[in-house]
Amino acid sequence: MTEGNQTVVSQFLLLGLPIPPEQQHLFYSLFLAMYLITVMGNLIIIILILLDSHLHTPMYLFLSNLSFSDLCFSSVTMPKLLQNMQSQDPSIPYAGCLAQIYFFLFFGDLGNFLLVAMAYDRYVAICFPLHYNSIMSPKLCVSLVLLSWVLTTFHAMLHTLLMARLSFCKDNVIPHYFCDMSALLKLSCSDTYVNEVVIFIVVSIFLILPFALIIMSYVRIVSSILKVPSSQGIRKAFSTCGSHLSVVSLFYGTVIGLYLCPSANNSTVKDTVMSLMYTVVTPMLNPFIYSLRNRDIKEALERIFCKKKIQLNL
């Protein structure tokens, strides 16, 4: 589309993953399997929490929202990636690209804030066990979830609107498998200074601050655990936090590695692999981490299956 003397981009081309043509089918099958596992795993967690009244607690309210966030976060990029691997037309419309940016930021940030809420829940459970029910009231838990949704809506909308004001001229090839915001800024023929300043400020608030709050929570938790004389108490406390710590390490490890520790040669391959880690691998692994290391989830599964078995026998 032409506007004045400038050619305005109406669609972008996603280069996708640097995979040799002869290995396309193999990787397509791999990513399809990973996506299906992500969808099924997170759906099972959500359904279990809805069906089992024993899991109607603050921790599992946050976990159900995190599973929903992971499911949607993976769905923002994976279907398009799979489609492009089978198609000769790797294009995405301009409006579709903006929509992908919005939902990518929304569900990515939602998981970020929910991890903070879960860290606070563990902090209260271990440091103030006698006051847990009064502190983690249903009103506070619902407020924390709603606040997470409101903040992520604001953040995603802010960046999407700032991106919409930019002009894109001749170059429309994105060296990525989704509409990555940093890649789009490099393609723009407008002044991106405002976008870059806002990204710097917002990343400091929406990524580093939540990570710092989680670290502070666990410093207090470890301090409290070390005061417990019983080795059984220490094991129990660590077992309640192990799943959450694993998820936090996966999520922040890959995000910080990608955005705060960029490679010296600005490697596109490295960025793509790191992006795959937190958009594909982490959402897939989270249900396994919570189900394999969490006794409550295992017991809920047993109760559901036993109930179904009894109903079938009757």
PDB file of C-alpha atoms in Angstrom:
ATOM      1  CA  MET A   1       0.000   0.000   0.000  1.00  0.00           C
ATOM      2  CA  THR A   2       1.354   3.441  -0.959  1.00  0.00           C
ATOM      3  CA  GLU A   3       0.916   6.570   1.130  1.00  0.00           C
ATOM      4  CA  GLY A   4       2.423   9.696  -0.480  1.00  0.00           C
ATOM      5  CA  ASN A   5       5.880   8.710  -1.628  1.00  0.00           C
ATOM      6  CA  GLN A   6       6.221   5.956   1.008  1.00  0.00           C
ATOM      7  CA  THR A   7       5.292   2.313   0.663  1.00  0.00           C
ATOM      8  CA  VAL A   8       3.371   1.365   3.798  1.00  0.00           C
ATOM      9  CA  VAL A   9       3.569  -2.249   4.943  1.00  0.00           C
ATOM     10  CA  SER A  10       0.206  -4.050   5.142  1.00  0.00           C
ATOM     11  CA  GLN A  11       1.650  -7.411   6.176  1.00  0.00           C
ATOM     12  CA  PHE A  12       4.842  -8.927   7.576  1.00  0.00           C
ATOM     13  CA  LEU A  13       6.764 -12.066   6.646  1.00  0.00           C
ATOM     14  CA  LEU A  14       7.851 -14.306   9.513  1.00  0.00           C
ATOM     15  CA  LEU A  15      11.141 -16.051   8.725  1.00  0.00           C
ATOM     16  CA  GLY A  16      10.360 -18.697  11.342  1.00  0.00           C
ATOM     17  CA  LEU A  17      12.911 -21.082  12.796  1.00  0.00           C
ATOM     18  CA  PRO A  18      16.338 -21.732  11.226  1.00  0.00           C
ATOM     19  CA  ILE A  19      15.522 -25.371  10.421  1.00  0.00           C
ATOM     20  CA  PRO A  20      16.918 -27.170   7.320  1.00  0.00           C
ATOM     21  CA  PRO A  21      14.119 -28.106   4.842  1.00  0.00           C
ATOM     22  CA  GLU A  22      14.778 -31.837   5.204  1.00  0.00           C
ATOM     23  CA  GLN A  23      14.092 -31.581   8.972  1.00  0.00           C
ATOM     24  CA  GLN A  24      10.907 -29.498   8.725  1.00  0.00           C
ATOM     25  CA  HIS A  25       8.540 -32.468   9.132  1.00  0.00           C
ATOM     26  CA  LEU A  26      10.458 -33.808  12.127  1.00  0.00           C
ATOM     27  CA  PHE A  27      10.357 -30.454  13.951  1.00  0.00           C
ATOM     28  CA  TYR A  28       6.734 -29.901  12.947  1.00  0.00           C
ATOM     29  CA  SER A  29       5.779 -33.184  14.634  1.00  0.00           C
ATOM     30  CA  LEU A  30       7.880 -32.278  17.686  1.00  0.00           C
ATOM     31  CA  PHE A  31       6.329 -28.814  18.124  1.00  0.00           C
ATOM     32  CA  LEU A  32       2.822 -30.130  17.470  1.00  0.00           C
ATOM     33  CA  ALA A  33       3.308 -32.773  20.179  1.00  0.00           C
ATOM     34  CA  MET A  34       4.693 -30.154  22.595  1.00  0.00           C
ATOM     35  CA  TYR A  35       1.761 -27.820  21.940  1.00  0.00           C
ATOM     36  CA  LEU A  36      -0.818 -30.594  22.438  1.00  0.00           C
ATOM     37  CA  ILE A  37       0.909 -31.615  25.691  1.00  0.00           C
ATOM     38  CA  THR A  38       0.819 -27.967  26.824  1.00  0.00           C
ATOM     39  CA  VAL A  39      -2.891 -27.650  26.097  1.00  0.00           C
ATOM     40  CA  MET A  40      -3.822 -30.997  27.679  1.00  0.00           C
ATOM     41  CA  GLY A  41      -1.569 -30.581  30.718  1.00  0.00           C
ATOM     42  CA  ASN A  42      -2.807 -27.114  31.613  1.00  0.00           C
ATOM     43  CA  LEU A  43      -6.441 -28.044  30.920  1.00  0.00           C
ATOM     44  CA  ILE A  44      -6.131 -31.010  33.290  1.00  0.00           C
ATOM     45  CA  ILE A  45      -4.776 -28.738  36.053  1.00  0.00           C
ATOM     46  CA  ILE A  46      -7.632 -26.239  35.532  1.00  0.00           C
ATOM     47  CA  ILE A  47     -10.333 -28.954  35.461  1.00  0.00           C
ATOM     48  CA  LEU A  48      -8.890 -30.694  38.544  1.00  0.00           C
ATOM     49  CA  ILE A  49      -8.945 -27.457  40.532  1.00  0.00           C
ATOM     50  CA  LEU A  50     -12.517 -26.721  39.431  1.00  0.00           C
ATOM     51  CA  LEU A  51     -13.815 -30.223  40.240  1.00  0.00           C
ATOM     52  CA  ASP A  52     -11.994 -30.979  43.505  1.00  0.00           C
ATOM     53  CA  SER A  53     -13.182 -28.934  46.512  1.00  0.00           C
ATOM     54  CA  HIS A  54      -9.955 -29.784  48.384  1.00  0.00           C
ATOM     55  CA  LEU A  55      -8.116 -27.585  45.873  1.00  0.00           C
ATOM     56  CA  HIS A  56     -10.341 -24.536  46.416  1.00  0.00           C
ATOM     57  CA  THR A  57      -7.562 -22.706  48.270  1.00  0.00           C
ATOM     58  CA  PRO A  58      -5.609 -19.488  47.530  1.00  0.00           C
ATOM     59  CA  MET A  59      -2.595 -21.350  46.108  1.00  0.00           C
ATOM     60  CA  TYR A  60      -4.728 -23.269  43.624  1.00  0.00           C
ATOM     61  CA  LEU A  61      -6.757 -20.213  42.660  1.00  0.00           C
ATOM     62  CA  PHE A  62      -3.460 -18.674  41.535  1.00  0.00           C
ATOM     63  CA  LEU A  63      -2.323 -21.946  39.943  1.00  0.00           C
ATOM     64  CA  SER A  64      -5.530 -22.310  37.888  1.00  0.00           C
ATOM     65  CA  ASN A  65      -5.054 -18.774  36.564  1.00  0.00           C
ATOM     66  CA  LEU A  66      -1.379 -19.519  35.842  1.00  0.00           C
ATOM     67  CA  SER A  67      -2.348 -22.670  33.909  1.00  0.00           C
ATOM     68  CA  PHE A  68      -4.894 -20.676  31.897  1.00  0.00           C
ATOM     69  CA  SER A  69      -2.235 -18.020  31.248  1.00  0.00           C
ATOM     70  CA  ASP A  70       0.312 -20.657  30.111  1.00  0.00           C
ATOM     71  CA  LEU A  71      -2.216 -22.314  27.816  1.00  0.00           C
ATOM     72  CA  CYS A  72      -3.120 -18.998  26.157  1.00  0.00           C
ATOM     73  CA  PHE A  73       0.480 -17.742  26.098  1.00  0.00           C
ATOM     74  CA  SER A  74       1.591 -20.782  24.110  1.00  0.00           C
ATOM     75  CA  SER A  75      -1.487 -20.483  21.858  1.00  0.00           C
ATOM     76  CA  VAL A  76      -0.511 -16.929  20.860  1.00  0.00           C
ATOM     77  CA  THR A  77       2.532 -18.128  18.902  1.00  0.00           C
ATOM     78  CA  MET A  78       2.413 -21.910  18.413  1.00  0.00           C
ATOM     79  CA  PRO A  79      -0.566 -22.284  16.005  1.00  0.00           C
ATOM     80  CA  LYS A  80       0.919 -19.651  13.683  1.00  0.00           C
ATOM     81  CA  LEU A  81       4.353 -21.286  13.886  1.00  0.00           C
ATOM     82  CA  LEU A  82       2.860 -24.696  13.026  1.00  0.00           C
ATOM     83  CA  GLN A  83       0.814 -23.210  10.175  1.00  0.00           C
ATOM     84  CA  ASN A  84       3.862 -21.466   8.702  1.00  0.00           C
ATOM     85  CA  MET A  85       5.927 -24.671   8.880  1.00  0.00           C
ATOM     86  CA  GLN A  86       3.359 -26.344   6.615  1.00  0.00           C
ATOM     87  CA  SER A  87       2.628 -23.333   4.413  1.00  0.00           C
ATOM     88  CA  GLN A  88       4.507 -21.591   1.634  1.00  0.00           C
ATOM     89  CA  ASP A  89       3.024 -18.256   2.768  1.00  0.00           C
ATOM     90  CA  PRO A  90       4.581 -17.188   6.110  1.00  0.00           C
ATOM     91  CA  SER A  91       2.814 -13.817   6.085  1.00  0.00           C
ATOM     92  CA  ILE A  92       0.854 -12.219   8.908  1.00  0.00           C
ATOM     93  CA  PRO A  93      -1.369  -9.133   8.430  1.00  0.00           C
ATOM     94  CA  TYR A  94      -0.381  -5.868  10.096  1.00  0.00           C
ATOM     95  CA  ALA A  95      -3.471  -6.004  12.366  1.00  0.00           C
ATOM     96  CA  GLY A  96      -2.747  -9.655  13.152  1.00  0.00           C
ATOM     97  CA  CYS A  97       0.799  -8.754  14.139  1.00  0.00           C
ATOM     98  CA  LEU A  98      -0.424  -6.055  16.542  1.00  0.00           C
ATOM     99  CA  ALA A  99      -2.971  -8.494  17.998  1.00  0.00           C
ATOM    100  CA  GLN A 100      -0.217 -11.068  18.528  1.00  0.00           C
ATOM    101  CA  ILE A 101       1.925  -8.479  20.330  1.00  0.00           C
ATOM    102  CA  TYR A 102      -0.997  -7.527  22.583  1.00  0.00           C
ATOM    103  CA  PHE A 103      -1.872 -11.088  23.641  1.00  0.00           C
ATOM    104  CA  PHE A 104       1.790 -12.120  23.893  1.00  0.00           C
ATOM    105  CA  LEU A 105       2.454  -9.301  26.370  1.00  0.00           C
ATOM    106  CA  PHE A 106      -0.866  -9.818  28.149  1.00  0.00           C
ATOM    107  CA  PHE A 107      -0.503 -13.522  28.923  1.00  0.00           C
ATOM    108  CA  GLY A 108       3.271 -13.288  29.472  1.00  0.00           C
ATOM    109  CA  ASP A 109       2.816 -10.552  32.084  1.00  0.00           C
ATOM    110  CA  LEU A 110      -0.179 -12.291  33.641  1.00  0.00           C
ATOM    111  CA  GLY A 111       1.990 -15.307  34.415  1.00  0.00           C
ATOM    112  CA  ASN A 112       4.632 -12.954  35.808  1.00  0.00           C
ATOM    113  CA  PHE A 113       2.240 -11.320  38.308  1.00  0.00           C
ATOM    114  CA  LEU A 114       0.632 -14.624  39.274  1.00  0.00           C
ATOM    115  CA  LEU A 115       4.063 -15.986  40.212  1.00  0.00           C
ATOM    116  CA  VAL A 116       4.431 -13.016  42.592  1.00  0.00           C
ATOM    117  CA  ALA A 117       1.019 -13.743  44.150  1.00  0.00           C
ATOM    118  CA  MET A 118       2.007 -17.399  44.573  1.00  0.00           C
ATOM    119  CA  ALA A 119       5.302 -16.402  46.215  1.00  0.00           C
ATOM    120  CA  TYR A 120       3.400 -14.158  48.652  1.00  0.00           C
ATOM    121  CA  ASP A 121       1.009 -17.033  49.411  1.00  0.00           C
ATOM    122  CA  ARG A 122       3.946 -19.356  50.256  1.00  0.00           C
ATOM    123  CA  TYR A 123       5.558 -16.609  52.338  1.00  0.00           C
ATOM    124  CA  VAL A 124       2.408 -16.185  54.459  1.00  0.00           C
ATOM    125  CA  ALA A 125       1.873 -19.966  54.717  1.00  0.00           C
ATOM    126  CA  ILE A 126       5.381 -20.606  56.075  1.00  0.00           C
ATOM    127  CA  CYS A 127       6.161 -17.416  58.007  1.00  0.00           C
ATOM    128  CA  PHE A 128       2.676 -16.812  59.476  1.00  0.00           C
ATOM    129  CA  PRO A 129       0.987 -20.246  59.478  1.00  0.00           C
ATOM    130  CA  LEU A 130      -1.399 -19.419  62.355  1.00  0.00           C
ATOM    131  CA  HIS A 131      -2.658 -16.282  60.590  1.00  0.00           C
ATOM    132  CA  TYR A 132      -2.729 -17.769  57.066  1.00  0.00           C
ATOM    133  CA  ASN A 133      -6.520 -18.032  56.747  1.00  0.00           C
ATOM    134  CA  SER A 134      -7.123 -14.515  58.025  1.00  0.00           C
ATOM    135  CA  ILE A 135      -4.389 -12.939  55.852  1.00  0.00           C
ATOM    136  CA  MET A 136      -5.068 -14.914  52.642  1.00  0.00           C
ATOM    137  CA  SER A 137      -8.799 -14.222  52.720  1.00  0.00           C
ATOM    138  CA  PRO A 138     -10.948 -14.917  49.635  1.00  0.00           C
ATOM    139  CA  LYS A 139     -11.322 -11.157  49.171  1.00  0.00           C
ATOM    140  CA  LEU A 140      -7.544 -10.600  49.094  1.00  0.00           C
ATOM    141  CA  CYS A 141      -6.943 -13.561  46.750  1.00  0.00           C
ATOM    142  CA  VAL A 142      -9.592 -12.426  44.256  1.00  0.00           C
ATOM    143  CA  SER A 143      -8.218  -8.860  44.487  1.00  0.00           C
ATOM    144  CA  LEU A 144      -4.675 -10.086  43.692  1.00  0.00           C
ATOM    145  CA  VAL A 145      -5.935 -12.025  40.653  1.00  0.00           C
ATOM    146  CA  LEU A 146      -8.023  -9.070  39.413  1.00  0.00           C
ATOM    147  CA  LEU A 147      -5.091  -6.695  39.959  1.00  0.00           C
ATOM    148  CA  SER A 148      -2.879  -9.003  37.870  1.00  0.00           C
ATOM    149  CA  TRP A 149      -5.416  -8.955  35.011  1.00  0.00           C
ATOM    150  CA  VAL A 150      -5.856  -5.159  35.178  1.00  0.00           C
ATOM    151  CA  LEU A 151      -2.108  -4.414  35.241  1.00  0.00           C
ATOM    152  CA  THR A 152      -1.381  -6.755  32.350  1.00  0.00           C
ATOM    153  CA  THR A 153      -4.220  -5.250  30.308  1.00  0.00           C
ATOM    154  CA  PHE A 154      -2.735  -1.789  30.831  1.00  0.00           C
ATOM    155  CA  HIS A 155       0.793  -2.937  29.983  1.00  0.00           C
ATOM    156  CA  ALA A 156      -0.174  -4.855  26.844  1.00  0.00           C
ATOM    157  CA  MET A 157      -2.432  -2.045  25.603  1.00  0.00           C
ATOM    158  CA  LEU A 158       0.256   0.590  26.213  1.00  0.00           C
ATOM    159  CA  HIS A 159       2.863  -1.173  24.077  1.00  0.00           C
ATOM    160  CA  THR A 160       0.374  -2.135  21.365  1.00  0.00           C
ATOM    161  CA  LEU A 161      -0.848   1.460  20.983  1.00  0.00           C
ATOM    162  CA  LEU A 162       2.742   2.753  20.910  1.00  0.00           C
ATOM    163  CA  MET A 163       3.574   0.178  18.237  1.00  0.00           C
ATOM    164  CA  ALA A 164       0.494   1.154  16.212  1.00  0.00           C
ATOM    165  CA  ARG A 165       1.748   4.740  15.888  1.00  0.00           C
ATOM    166  CA  LEU A 166       4.932   3.619  14.101  1.00  0.00           C
ATOM    167  CA  SER A 167       5.290   3.481  10.327  1.00  0.00           C
ATOM    168  CA  PHE A 168       6.760   0.504   8.490  1.00  0.00           C
ATOM    169  CA  CYS A 169       8.100   1.102   4.994  1.00  0.00           C
ATOM    170  CA  LYS A 170       9.759  -1.328   2.584  1.00  0.00           C
ATOM    171  CA  ASP A 171      11.363  -3.903   4.887  1.00  0.00           C
ATOM    172  CA  ASN A 172       8.683  -6.257   6.224  1.00  0.00           C
ATOM    173  CA  VAL A 173      10.705  -9.414   6.994  1.00  0.00           C
ATOM    174  CA  ILE A 174      10.747 -10.357  10.709  1.00  0.00           C
ATOM    175  CA  PRO A 175      13.660 -12.707  11.551  1.00  0.00           C
ATOM    176  CA  HIS A 176      11.545 -14.572  14.097  1.00  0.00           C
ATOM    177  CA  TYR A 177       8.635 -17.038  14.346  1.00  0.00           C
ATOM    178  CA  PHE A 178       6.286 -14.451  15.877  1.00  0.00           C
ATOM    179  CA  CYS A 179       5.854 -10.669  15.927  1.00  0.00           C
ATOM    180  CA  ASP A 180       8.584  -9.880  18.417  1.00  0.00           C
ATOM    181  CA  MET A 181       8.425  -6.275  19.583  1.00  0.00           C
ATOM    182  CA  SER A 182      12.193  -5.655  19.445  1.00  0.00           C
ATOM    183  CA  ALA A 183      12.369  -7.067  15.896  1.00  0.00           C
ATOM    184  CA  LEU A 184       9.520  -4.779  14.777  1.00  0.00           C
ATOM    185  CA  LEU A 185      11.199  -1.711  16.265  1.00  0.00           C
ATOM    186  CA  LYS A 186      14.254  -2.426  14.103  1.00  0.00           C
ATOM    187  CA  LEU A 187      12.051  -2.549  10.978  1.00  0.00           C
ATOM    188  CA  SER A 188      10.249   0.724  11.666  1.00  0.00           C
ATOM    189  CA  CYS A 189      11.088   3.803   9.634  1.00  0.00           C
ATOM    190  CA  SER A 190       9.685   6.072  12.396  1.00  0.00           C
ATOM    191  CA  ASP A 191      11.428   7.444  15.459  1.00  0.00           C
ATOM    192  CA  THR A 192      11.270   4.643  18.062  1.00  0.00           C
ATOM    193  CA  TYR A 193      12.766   6.644  20.956  1.00  0.00           C
ATOM    194  CA  VAL A 194       9.488   6.871  22.917  1.00  0.00           C
ATOM    195  CA  ASN A 195       8.876   3.136  22.500  1.00  0.00           C
ATOM    196  CA  GLU A 196      12.378   2.277  23.699  1.00  0.00           C
ATOM    197  CA  VAL A 197      12.141   4.562  26.754  1.00  0.00           C
ATOM    198  CA  VAL A 198       8.746   3.141  27.709  1.00  0.00           C
ATOM    199  CA  ILE A 199      10.033  -0.431  27.257  1.00  0.00           C
ATOM    200  CA  PHE A 200      13.013   0.319  29.522  1.00  0.00           C
ATOM    201  CA  ILE A 201      10.837   1.884  32.249  1.00  0.00           C
ATOM    202  CA  VAL A 202       8.069  -0.711  32.072  1.00  0.00           C
ATOM    203  CA  VAL A 203      10.484  -3.672  32.013  1.00  0.00           C
ATOM    204  CA  SER A 204      12.083  -2.280  35.175  1.00  0.00           C
ATOM    205  CA  ILE A 205       8.667  -2.140  36.868  1.00  0.00           C
ATOM    206  CA  PHE A 206       6.880  -5.157  35.379  1.00  0.00           C
ATOM    207  CA  LEU A 207       9.782  -7.631  35.267  1.00  0.00           C
ATOM    208  CA  ILE A 208      12.548  -6.663  37.676  1.00  0.00           C
ATOM    209  CA  LEU A 209      10.244  -5.497  40.512  1.00  0.00           C
ATOM    210  CA  PRO A 210       8.138  -8.713  40.542  1.00  0.00           C
ATOM    211  CA  PHE A 211      11.339 -10.794  40.382  1.00  0.00           C
ATOM    212  CA  ALA A 212      12.783  -8.805  43.306  1.00  0.00           C
ATOM    213  CA  LEU A 213       9.569  -9.352  45.321  1.00  0.00           C
ATOM    214  CA  ILE A 214       9.768 -13.106  44.692  1.00  0.00           C
ATOM    215  CA  ILE A 215      13.430 -13.184  45.762  1.00  0.00           C
ATOM    216  CA  MET A 216      12.583 -11.208  48.927  1.00  0.00           C
ATOM    217  CA  SER A 217       9.729 -13.617  49.731  1.00  0.00           C
ATOM    218  CA  TYR A 218      12.025 -16.617  49.434  1.00  0.00           C
ATOM    219  CA  VAL A 219      14.805 -14.987  51.452  1.00  0.00           C
ATOM    220  CA  ARG A 220      12.271 -14.554  54.262  1.00  0.00           C
ATOM    221  CA  ILE A 221      10.973 -18.110  53.730  1.00  0.00           C
ATOM    222  CA  VAL A 222      14.481 -19.631  53.890  1.00  0.00           C
ATOM    223  CA  SER A 223      15.262 -17.536  56.960  1.00  0.00           C
ATOM    224  CA  SER A 224      12.091 -18.804  58.624  1.00  0.00           C
ATOM    225  CA  ILE A 225      12.799 -22.427  57.606  1.00  0.00           C
ATOM    226  CA  LEU A 226      16.310 -22.339  59.092  1.00  0.00           C
ATOM    227  CA  LYS A 227      14.811 -21.377  62.441  1.00  0.00           C
ATOM    228  CA  VAL A 228      12.742 -24.580  62.479  1.00  0.00           C
ATOM    229  CA  PRO A 229      14.621 -27.183  64.569  1.00  0.00           C
ATOM    230  CA  SER A 230      12.806 -30.159  63.035  1.00  0.00           C
ATOM    231  CA  SER A 231      14.270 -31.696  59.863  1.00  0.00           C
ATOM    232  CA  GLN A 232      10.748 -32.916  59.042  1.00  0.00           C
ATOM    233  CA  GLY A 233       9.479 -29.325  59.213  1.00  0.00           C
ATOM    234  CA  ILE A 234      12.256 -28.185  56.907  1.00  0.00           C
ATOM    235  CA  ARG A 235      11.451 -30.923  54.363  1.00  0.00           C
ATOM    236  CA  LYS A 236       7.743 -30.083  54.494  1.00  0.00           C
ATOM    237  CA  ALA A 237       8.394 -26.362  53.999  1.00  0.00           C
ATOM    238  CA  PHE A 238      10.742 -26.953  51.061  1.00  0.00           C
ATOM    239  CA  SER A 239       8.305 -29.408  49.465  1.00  0.00           C
ATOM    240  CA  THR A 240       5.530 -26.766  49.463  1.00  0.00           C
ATOM    241  CA  CYS A 241       7.825 -24.280  47.710  1.00  0.00           C
ATOM    242  CA  GLY A 242       9.744 -26.620  45.402  1.00  0.00           C
ATOM    243  CA  SER A 243       7.211 -26.554  42.565  1.00  0.00           C
ATOM    244  CA  HIS A 244       6.868 -22.787  42.615  1.00  0.00           C
ATOM    245  CA  LEU A 245      10.648 -22.254  42.739  1.00  0.00           C
ATOM    246  CA  SER A 246      11.108 -24.551  39.728  1.00  0.00           C
ATOM    247  CA  VAL A 247       8.555 -22.570  37.694  1.00  0.00           C
ATOM    248  CA  VAL A 248      10.067 -19.224  38.770  1.00  0.00           C
ATOM    249  CA  SER A 249      13.557 -20.424  37.754  1.00  0.00           C
ATOM    250  CA  LEU A 250      12.334 -21.588  34.338  1.00  0.00           C
ATOM    251  CA  PHE A 251      10.364 -18.420  33.592  1.00  0.00           C
ATOM    252  CA  TYR A 252      12.765 -15.741  34.834  1.00  0.00           C
ATOM    253  CA  GLY A 253      15.908 -17.638  33.826  1.00  0.00           C
ATOM    254  CA  THR A 254      14.950 -17.641  30.146  1.00  0.00           C
ATOM    255  CA  VAL A 255      13.413 -14.138  30.098  1.00  0.00           C
ATOM    256  CA  ILE A 256      16.383 -12.533  31.862  1.00  0.00           C
ATOM    257  CA  GLY A 257      18.782 -14.494  29.652  1.00  0.00           C
ATOM    258  CA  LEU A 258      17.036 -13.167  26.540  1.00  0.00           C
ATOM    259  CA  TYR A 259      16.252  -9.547  27.413  1.00  0.00           C
ATOM    260  CA  LEU A 260      18.732  -8.545  30.112  1.00  0.00           C
ATOM    261  CA  CYS A 261      21.778 -10.574  28.965  1.00  0.00           C
ATOM    262  CA  PRO A 262      21.780 -10.258  25.155  1.00  0.00           C
ATOM    263  CA  SER A 263      24.501 -12.054  23.229  1.00  0.00           C
ATOM    264  CA  ALA A 264      27.526 -10.006  22.172  1.00  0.00           C
ATOM    265  CA  ASN A 265      26.997 -10.711  18.473  1.00  0.00           C
ATOM    266  CA  ASN A 266      23.206 -10.155  18.695  1.00  0.00           C
ATOM    267  CA  SER A 267      22.589 -13.739  17.541  1.00  0.00           C
ATOM    268  CA  THR A 268      19.142 -14.252  16.039  1.00  0.00           C
ATOM    269  CA  VAL A 269      19.453 -18.035  16.525  1.00  0.00           C
ATOM    270  CA  LYS A 270      20.207 -17.594  20.234  1.00  0.00           C
ATOM    271  CA  ASP A 271      17.251 -15.216  20.661  1.00  0.00           C
ATOM    272  CA  THR A 272      14.955 -17.652  18.852  1.00  0.00           C
ATOM    273  CA  VAL A 273      16.049 -20.609  21.002  1.00  0.00           C
ATOM    274  CA  MET A 274      15.608 -18.594  24.215  1.00  0.00           C
ATOM    275  CA  SER A 275      12.176 -17.435  23.030  1.00  0.00           C
ATOM    276  CA  LEU A 276      11.196 -21.061  22.398  1.00  0.00           C
ATOM    277  CA  MET A 277      12.196 -21.869  25.965  1.00  0.00           C
ATOM    278  CA  TYR A 278       9.720 -19.494  27.592  1.00  0.00           C
ATOM    279  CA  THR A 279       6.952 -19.573  24.955  1.00  0.00           C
ATOM    280  CA  VAL A 280       6.903 -23.344  24.332  1.00  0.00           C
ATOM    281  CA  VAL A 281       8.973 -25.317  26.846  1.00  0.00           C
ATOM    282  CA  THR A 282       8.044 -23.522  30.094  1.00  0.00           C
ATOM    283  CA  PRO A 283       4.226 -23.631  29.560  1.00  0.00           C
ATOM    284  CA  MET A 284       4.569 -27.332  28.678  1.00  0.00           C
ATOM    285  CA  LEU A 285       6.665 -28.213  31.741  1.00  0.00           C
ATOM    286  CA  ASN A 286       4.656 -26.280  34.343  1.00  0.00           C
ATOM    287  CA  PRO A 287       1.807 -28.845  34.635  1.00  0.00           C
ATOM    288  CA  PHE A 288       4.354 -31.666  35.045  1.00  0.00           C
ATOM    289  CA  ILE A 289       6.241 -29.734  37.711  1.00  0.00           C
ATOM    290  CA  TYR A 290       3.059 -29.137  39.695  1.00  0.00           C
ATOM    291  CA  SER A 291       1.647 -32.631  39.234  1.00  0.00           C
ATOM    292  CA  LEU A 292       4.865 -34.582  39.839  1.00  0.00           C
ATOM    293  CA  ARG A 293       6.049 -32.570  42.837  1.00  0.00           C
ATOM    294  CA  ASN A 294       2.684 -31.766  44.391  1.00  0.00           C
ATOM    295  CA  ARG A 295       0.900 -34.232  46.659  1.00  0.00           C
ATOM    296  CA  ASP A 296      -2.402 -32.300  46.561  1.00  0.00           C
ATOM    297  CA  ILE A 297      -2.614 -32.590  42.765  1.00  0.00           C
ATOM    298  CA  LYS A 298      -1.778 -36.314  42.877  1.00  0.00           C
ATOM    299  CA  GLU A 299      -4.456 -36.915  45.523  1.00  0.00           C
ATOM    300  CA  ALA A 300      -7.007 -34.883  43.547  1.00  0.00           C
ATOM    301  CA  LEU A 301      -6.298 -37.018  40.468  1.00  0.00           C
ATOM    302  CA  GLU A 302      -6.779 -40.186  42.521  1.00  0.00           C
ATOM    303  CA  ARG A 303     -10.071 -38.910  43.978  1.00  0.00           C
ATOM    304  CA  ILE A 304     -11.440 -37.984  40.545  1.00  0.00           C
ATOM    305  CA  PHE A 305     -10.456 -41.350  39.022  1.00  0.00           C
ATOM    306  CA  CYS A 306     -11.784 -43.295  42.012  1.00  0.00           C
ATOM    307  CA  LYS A 307     -15.096 -41.426  41.842  1.00  0.00           C
ATOM    308  CA  LYS A 308     -15.410 -42.155  38.108  1.00  0.00           C
ATOM    309  CA  LYS A 309     -14.531 -45.808  38.718  1.00  0.00           C
ATOM    310  CA  ILE A 310     -17.212 -46.153  41.420  1.00  0.00           C
ATOM    311  CA  GLN A 311     -19.801 -44.472  39.178  1.00  0.00           C
ATOM    312  CA  LEU A 312     -18.956 -46.872  36.315  1.00  0.00           C
ATOM    313  CA  ASN A 313     -19.227 -49.908  38.619  1.00  0.00           C
ATOM    314  CA  LEU A 314     -22.634 -48.734  39.815  1.00  0.00           C
TER     315      LEU A 314
END
